């Protein structure tokens, strides 16, 4: 079992961040496999063929992406913790990737091959400047296949951060970490369980831990930068829960609580503020606020204050009602 150990100071300084690099890495893995995520399926359909064609034209890119998508050890030079918080820019993340020395890149890739569940070789690792070539691949994938979808993705990621920040403010880190992924959990008073697999514990530095959501539903990995910087990358809450094009609630729920409130309850499968709901639904703040008040009084939703905002989420009763009426 791998534990991430935090001092009280490190815990107090832990925070959330976004990573275009992590989002791009996860997206590349998605594009090489069949997609079962309804939230990403329209994007996948638009980009899958072109991405595969680009890989087929570049043996280095194809070998690297296929290895990344089939190993339990992601190469360390492409999984460094982001340094820009919620405003991290891809260019800043790619600078150390491009600067990685060839011997360090080869060592990382050999470790990835050792931990892969498929057979790989590194015959595609030819020439030199592998760090720069990797950075070029990530830059191409971001600008060609991800950046147009980034506003939609970023909105979902920010909602996840707002939701967990509300839990953090109200209940502390153990509650904020609940269901972040299938393996992670709070252990005792000073540690996070990252994996059930055997391995050495990590000691998080005094600057604290980073928690980085991504939109791919199977994306979970630990980013490390020696000696003591760590980031836990995890699937954002609600990424695959609802088809984003769907706006009409099921008739049974609408008959029960009214069409307007049914729409709001469905939308809150992903936590949101009243302003976000109004924008997504094309309704006034007053209308949305009225629906929220009724749903809250019925204990179908709850609100958590995060700074000056209130983030609303469905309660267990709300989840149950929505599920029963759409089964």
PDB file of N, CA and C in Angstrom, residues 12 103 123 250:
ATOM      1  N   UNK A  12      -2.393  21.946   5.543  1.00  0.00           N
ATOM      2  CA  UNK A  12      -3.032  23.271   5.506  1.00  0.00           C
ATOM      3  C   UNK A  12      -2.747  23.997   4.198  1.00  0.00           C
ATOM      4  N   UNK A 103      18.635  10.455 -21.624  1.00  0.00           N
ATOM      5  CA  UNK A 103      18.844   9.322 -20.729  1.00  0.00           C
ATOM      6  C   UNK A 103      17.741   9.218 -19.688  1.00  0.00           C
ATOM      7  N   UNK A 123      11.767   0.123 -30.087  1.00  0.00           N
ATOM      8  CA  UNK A 123      12.414   0.300 -31.387  1.00  0.00           C
ATOM      9  C   UNK A 123      12.054   1.641 -32.031  1.00  0.00           C
ATOM     10  N   UNK A 250     -37.082  13.526 -17.875  1.00  0.00           N
ATOM     11  CA  UNK A 250     -38.032  12.455 -18.116  1.00  0.00           C
ATOM     12  C   UNK A 250     -39.420  12.881 -17.626  1.00  0.00           C
TER      13      UNK A 250
END
